C-alpha cells in the first residue's frame, strides 16, 4: 500500500482500532450530556457559584499533579485492564451521584468526593489509552486515524450537547446522568473485546522509588528531545489561547457583540462544526502545504478570530449580518483549532518511542491543563481593571505575537531538522532490528 493511496478507508479496515474509536466516541457522547446535566445539578444542589467553581477546579487537579506519576506507573501495567477498571469506576461514581439525587440525599460533599475519584481514574486512563495507538495502528495511518477519531468524537459531542437539554426537559436531570453512567459501562465492554498486539508487561513488583525513577527517566527523555518540547509548547499555546473564549463567552456575547443567547448558540455550533471539518480535512491538507504553513495559518486564524469578534461588535449594527459573520468566523476558528491540534497530536505521537508514550504524554497533558487555570486566573484579575473587549483584543494581539515567535522561519527550520534526525535514527534502529531477525 503506497503512501499516496492511504486514506480513511484503510483506517476503517483496522477492526481493533475502530473498536477503540467507538469506545472513545461513546465516552465523549456521555461526557457532553454530563457537562450540561452535571453543571446544572451542582448549581441546583448547592445554589452557590463558589461551589461550582470549586468542583470545576478540583476536576482538573489530578490531571496536573497525579497524571505524570500515573503515566510512570501505567508503563509497566496492563493498559487494557486499566482502561476497563477506570471506566467502571467512573460509571459507578456517576451512578452514585444520580441515585443520591433521586433519593434526595445528594449534597456538595458527595459530589466533590465523586468528582475527585472520577478525576483520579481519568488521570490513569488517559496515559493508558495513549499507549494503544501504536499497538492498534501503523504509523503511516496516524494522520487519518487520529483525524477520524477526533472528527467522530466531535460529532458525538455535538449530538450530545444538542440532546442534553431535550433529555433533561422531557425526562429528568437524573436520567441524563444515568445515560452518562451507561456510556462508561458500554465503553468498558468494548475495551474488553480489544485484541492488543505485542503488549509486554513487567511481571515483577515495582517499588515507589522505581516509579519515581520511571518518571525522572521520562523527564530526562523529554529534555533530550527538542522537537517533542516544541510540540508541547504548541499544545500549551493552543489550549491557553482558548481560555478567553471558554471563560468569557457570555460577557463577550453581551458586551462585545451586543447580542443574546442565540448568538452564543451560533458561536458554539460554528466552532464545533468547524472542529469536525478540520479534523476530517487535516490528512489532505497535510499533503498539500508545509508543516510551518499549517501552523502559521491556524495560529493567525485563531488569534485573528478574537479581533474579528470585536470588529463585528463595533462596526456591524445589522443583527442578521452579525449572525452570519460570527457563524462563518466561528466555523473557521473551529477548523483552525482542529487542524492545529491534530497536527500537534500526530507529530507528537510519531516522534515518541513507544516505551515512553505513557510517561511523556502524561507530562504533556499535565503541562497543558496547568496552563488553563493560570490563564483563567490572569483573565479573572484583568476583569477588575479592563473591559471584556479590551481583554479579547489583548489576547488576539498576544496570540499573533506568540505565533510570530514560535512559528518563526528559523525556529521552525531548527525543529524540522531535529524531527528529521529523530526519523532517521528510528529508521536505523528498525533496519538494525530487521537485519538481526534475518540472521
GROMACS .gro file of N, CA, C and O in nm, residues 31-79:
model
  196
   31UNK      N    1  -2.003   1.226   2.809
   31UNK     CA    2  -1.943   1.343   2.873
   31UNK      C    3  -2.012   1.473   2.831
   31UNK      O    4  -2.027   1.565   2.912
   32UNK      N    5  -2.053   1.482   2.703
   32UNK     CA    6  -2.118   1.604   2.656
   32UNK      C    7  -2.255   1.624   2.720
   32UNK      O    8  -2.295   1.736   2.751
   33UNK      N    9  -2.326   1.513   2.740
   33UNK     CA   10  -2.455   1.522   2.811
   33UNK      C   11  -2.430   1.558   2.957
   33UNK      O   12  -2.498   1.643   3.015
   34UNK      N   13  -2.330   1.494   3.014
   34UNK     CA   14  -2.297   1.516   3.155
   34UNK      C   15  -2.250   1.659   3.180
   34UNK      O   16  -2.276   1.715   3.287
   35UNK      N   17  -2.179   1.720   3.083
   35UNK     CA   18  -2.126   1.854   3.103
   35UNK      C   19  -2.238   1.955   3.130
   35UNK      O   20  -2.221   2.050   3.208
   36UNK      N   21  -2.353   1.934   3.065
   36UNK     CA   22  -2.468   2.021   3.088
   36UNK      C   23  -2.542   1.978   3.214
   36UNK      O   24  -2.571   2.060   3.303
   37UNK      N   25  -2.572   1.848   3.223
   37UNK     CA   26  -2.651   1.797   3.335
   37UNK      C   27  -2.580   1.816   3.469
   37UNK      O   28  -2.640   1.858   3.568
   38UNK      N   29  -2.449   1.784   3.473
   38UNK     CA   30  -2.375   1.791   3.598
   38UNK      C   31  -2.360   1.935   3.645
   38UNK      O   32  -2.372   1.964   3.764
   39UNK      N   33  -2.334   2.025   3.550
   39UNK     CA   34  -2.321   2.166   3.587
   39UNK      C   35  -2.452   2.218   3.646
   39UNK      O   36  -2.452   2.292   3.746
   40UNK      N   37  -2.562   2.180   3.584
   40UNK     CA   38  -2.693   2.222   3.634
   40UNK      C   39  -2.723   2.159   3.769
   40UNK      O   40  -2.776   2.224   3.859
   41UNK      N   41  -2.688   2.031   3.784
   41UNK     CA   42  -2.712   1.961   3.910
   41UNK      C   43  -2.633   2.024   4.024
   41UNK      O   44  -2.685   2.044   4.134
   42UNK      N   45  -2.505   2.056   3.998
   42UNK     CA   46  -2.421   2.116   4.102
   42UNK      C   47  -2.482   2.246   4.152
   42UNK      O   48  -2.491   2.270   4.273
   43UNK      N   49  -2.523   2.329   4.058
   43UNK     CA   50  -2.579   2.458   4.098
   43UNK      C   51  -2.715   2.441   4.167
   43UNK      O   52  -2.748   2.513   4.262
   44UNK      N   53  -2.793   2.343   4.120
   44UNK     CA   54  -2.925   2.319   4.180
   44UNK      C   55  -2.911   2.269   4.324
   44UNK      O   56  -2.990   2.308   4.412
   45UNK      N   57  -2.812   2.185   4.350
   45UNK     CA   58  -2.792   2.131   4.484
   45UNK      C   59  -2.728   2.234   4.576
   45UNK      O   60  -2.768   2.249   4.693
   46UNK      N   61  -2.629   2.307   4.527
   46UNK     CA   62  -2.552   2.398   4.613
   46UNK      C   63  -2.607   2.539   4.616
   46UNK      O   64  -2.588   2.611   4.715
   47UNK      N   65  -2.673   2.581   4.504
   47UNK     CA   66  -2.719   2.720   4.491
   47UNK      C   67  -2.603   2.817   4.516
   47UNK      O   68  -2.621   2.924   4.573
   48UNK      N   69  -2.483   2.776   4.473
   48UNK     CA   70  -2.365   2.855   4.501
   48UNK      C   71  -2.270   2.852   4.382
   48UNK      O   72  -2.227   2.743   4.339
   49UNK      N   73  -2.234   2.969   4.331
   49UNK     CA   74  -2.136   2.978   4.223
   49UNK      C   75  -1.998   2.936   4.273
   49UNK      O   76  -1.916   2.881   4.199
   50UNK      N   77  -1.973   2.962   4.404
   50UNK     CA   78  -1.844   2.926   4.463
   50UNK      C   79  -1.823   2.775   4.460
   50UNK      O   80  -1.714   2.726   4.425
   51UNK      N   81  -1.928   2.698   4.496
   51UNK     CA   82  -1.918   2.553   4.493
   51UNK      C   83  -1.896   2.504   4.349
   51UNK      O   84  -1.819   2.410   4.325
   52UNK      N   85  -1.963   2.566   4.255
   52UNK     CA   86  -1.945   2.529   4.114
   52UNK      C   87  -1.800   2.548   4.073
   52UNK      O   88  -1.740   2.464   4.003
   53UNK      N   89  -1.740   2.659   4.114
   53UNK     CA   90  -1.601   2.689   4.081
   53UNK      C   91  -1.506   2.590   4.149
   53UNK      O   92  -1.408   2.545   4.089
   54UNK      N   93  -1.537   2.555   4.275
   54UNK     CA   94  -1.452   2.460   4.349
   54UNK      C   95  -1.451   2.324   4.280
   54UNK      O   96  -1.345   2.264   4.258
   55UNK      N   97  -1.569   2.275   4.245
   55UNK     CA   98  -1.580   2.143   4.181
   55UNK      C   99  -1.515   2.145   4.043
   55UNK      O  100  -1.447   2.050   4.002
   56UNK      N  101  -1.530   2.257   3.968
   56UNK     CA  102  -1.465   2.271   3.839
   56UNK      C  103  -1.313   2.265   3.854
   56UNK      O  104  -1.243   2.199   3.778
   57UNK      N  105  -1.263   2.334   3.956
   57UNK     CA  106  -1.119   2.336   3.978
   57UNK      C  107  -1.064   2.203   4.023
   57UNK      O  108  -0.961   2.156   3.975
   58UNK      N  109  -1.134   2.138   4.116
   58UNK     CA  110  -1.091   2.007   4.168
   58UNK      C  111  -1.086   1.904   4.056
   58UNK      O  112  -1.000   1.815   4.056
   59UNK      N  113  -1.175   1.916   3.960
   59UNK     CA  114  -1.181   1.822   3.849
   59UNK      C  115  -1.052   1.820   3.768
   59UNK      O  116  -1.020   1.720   3.702
   60UNK      N  117  -0.974   1.930   3.773
   60UNK     CA  118  -0.851   1.939   3.695
   60UNK      C  119  -0.724   1.914   3.775
   60UNK      O  120  -0.617   1.898   3.718
   61UNK      N  121  -0.736   1.914   3.906
   61UNK     CA  122  -0.618   1.897   3.991
   61UNK      C  123  -0.546   1.764   3.967
   61UNK      O  124  -0.423   1.761   3.953
   62UNK      N  125  -0.618   1.648   3.961
   62UNK     CA  126  -0.546   1.521   3.939
   62UNK      C  127  -0.468   1.518   3.808
   62UNK      O  128  -0.361   1.457   3.801
   63UNK      N  129  -0.522   1.582   3.703
   63UNK     CA  130  -0.451   1.584   3.575
   63UNK      C  131  -0.317   1.656   3.589
   63UNK      O  132  -0.215   1.612   3.535
   64UNK      N  133  -0.318   1.766   3.664
   64UNK     CA  134  -0.196   1.846   3.680
   64UNK      C  135  -0.094   1.775   3.768
   64UNK      O  136   0.024   1.766   3.733
   65UNK      N  137  -0.138   1.722   3.881
   65UNK     CA  138  -0.044   1.670   3.981
   65UNK      C  139  -0.028   1.517   3.979
   65UNK      O  140   0.079   1.466   4.010
   66UNK      N  141  -0.136   1.445   3.946
   66UNK     CA  142  -0.131   1.299   3.955
   66UNK      C  143  -0.090   1.233   3.824
   66UNK      O  144  -0.020   1.131   3.825
   67UNK      N  145  -0.133   1.289   3.710
   67UNK     CA  146  -0.112   1.219   3.584
   67UNK      C  147   0.034   1.192   3.549
   67UNK      O  148   0.065   1.084   3.496
   68UNK      N  149   0.128   1.284   3.576
   68UNK     CA  150   0.269   1.249   3.547
   68UNK      C  151   0.315   1.124   3.620
   68UNK      O  152   0.387   1.040   3.564
   69UNK      N  153   0.273   1.107   3.748
   69UNK     CA  154   0.308   0.987   3.823
   69UNK      C  155   0.230   0.866   3.772
   69UNK      O  156   0.283   0.756   3.764
   70UNK      N  157   0.103   0.890   3.735
   70UNK     CA  158   0.020   0.782   3.681
   70UNK      C  159   0.080   0.728   3.553
   70UNK      O  160   0.081   0.607   3.528
   71UNK      N  161   0.134   0.817   3.470
   71UNK     CA  162   0.198   0.774   3.346
   71UNK      C  163   0.315   0.682   3.370
   71UNK      O  164   0.334   0.582   3.299
   72UNK      N  165   0.394   0.711   3.472
   72UNK     CA  166   0.509   0.627   3.506
   72UNK      C  167   0.463   0.490   3.558
   72UNK      O  168   0.525   0.388   3.530
   73UNK      N  169   0.353   0.488   3.633
   73UNK     CA  170   0.300   0.363   3.687
   73UNK      C  171   0.240   0.277   3.577
   73UNK      O  172   0.261   0.155   3.570
   74UNK      N  173   0.168   0.342   3.485
   74UNK     CA  174   0.097   0.271   3.378
   74UNK      C  175   0.193   0.197   3.285
   74UNK      O  176   0.159   0.093   3.229
   75UNK      N  177   0.316   0.250   3.269
   75UNK     CA  178   0.413   0.191   3.175
   75UNK      C  179   0.428   0.040   3.193
   75UNK      O  180   0.439  -0.034   3.095
   76UNK      N  181   0.429  -0.007   3.318
   76UNK     CA  182   0.458  -0.148   3.344
   76UNK      C  183   0.331  -0.231   3.369
   76UNK      O  184   0.341  -0.348   3.407
   77UNK      N  185   0.214  -0.170   3.349
   77UNK     CA  186   0.089  -0.239   3.378
   77UNK      C  187   0.012  -0.275   3.251
   77UNK      O  188   0.044  -0.227   3.142
   78UNK      N  189  -0.091  -0.355   3.268
   78UNK     CA  190  -0.177  -0.393   3.157
   78UNK      C  191  -0.271  -0.276   3.127
   78UNK      O  192  -0.363  -0.247   3.202
   79UNK      N  193  -0.245  -0.208   3.015
   79UNK     CA  194  -0.319  -0.086   2.981
   79UNK      C  195  -0.468  -0.113   2.956
   79UNK      O  196  -0.554  -0.034   2.992
   0.00000   0.00000   0.00000
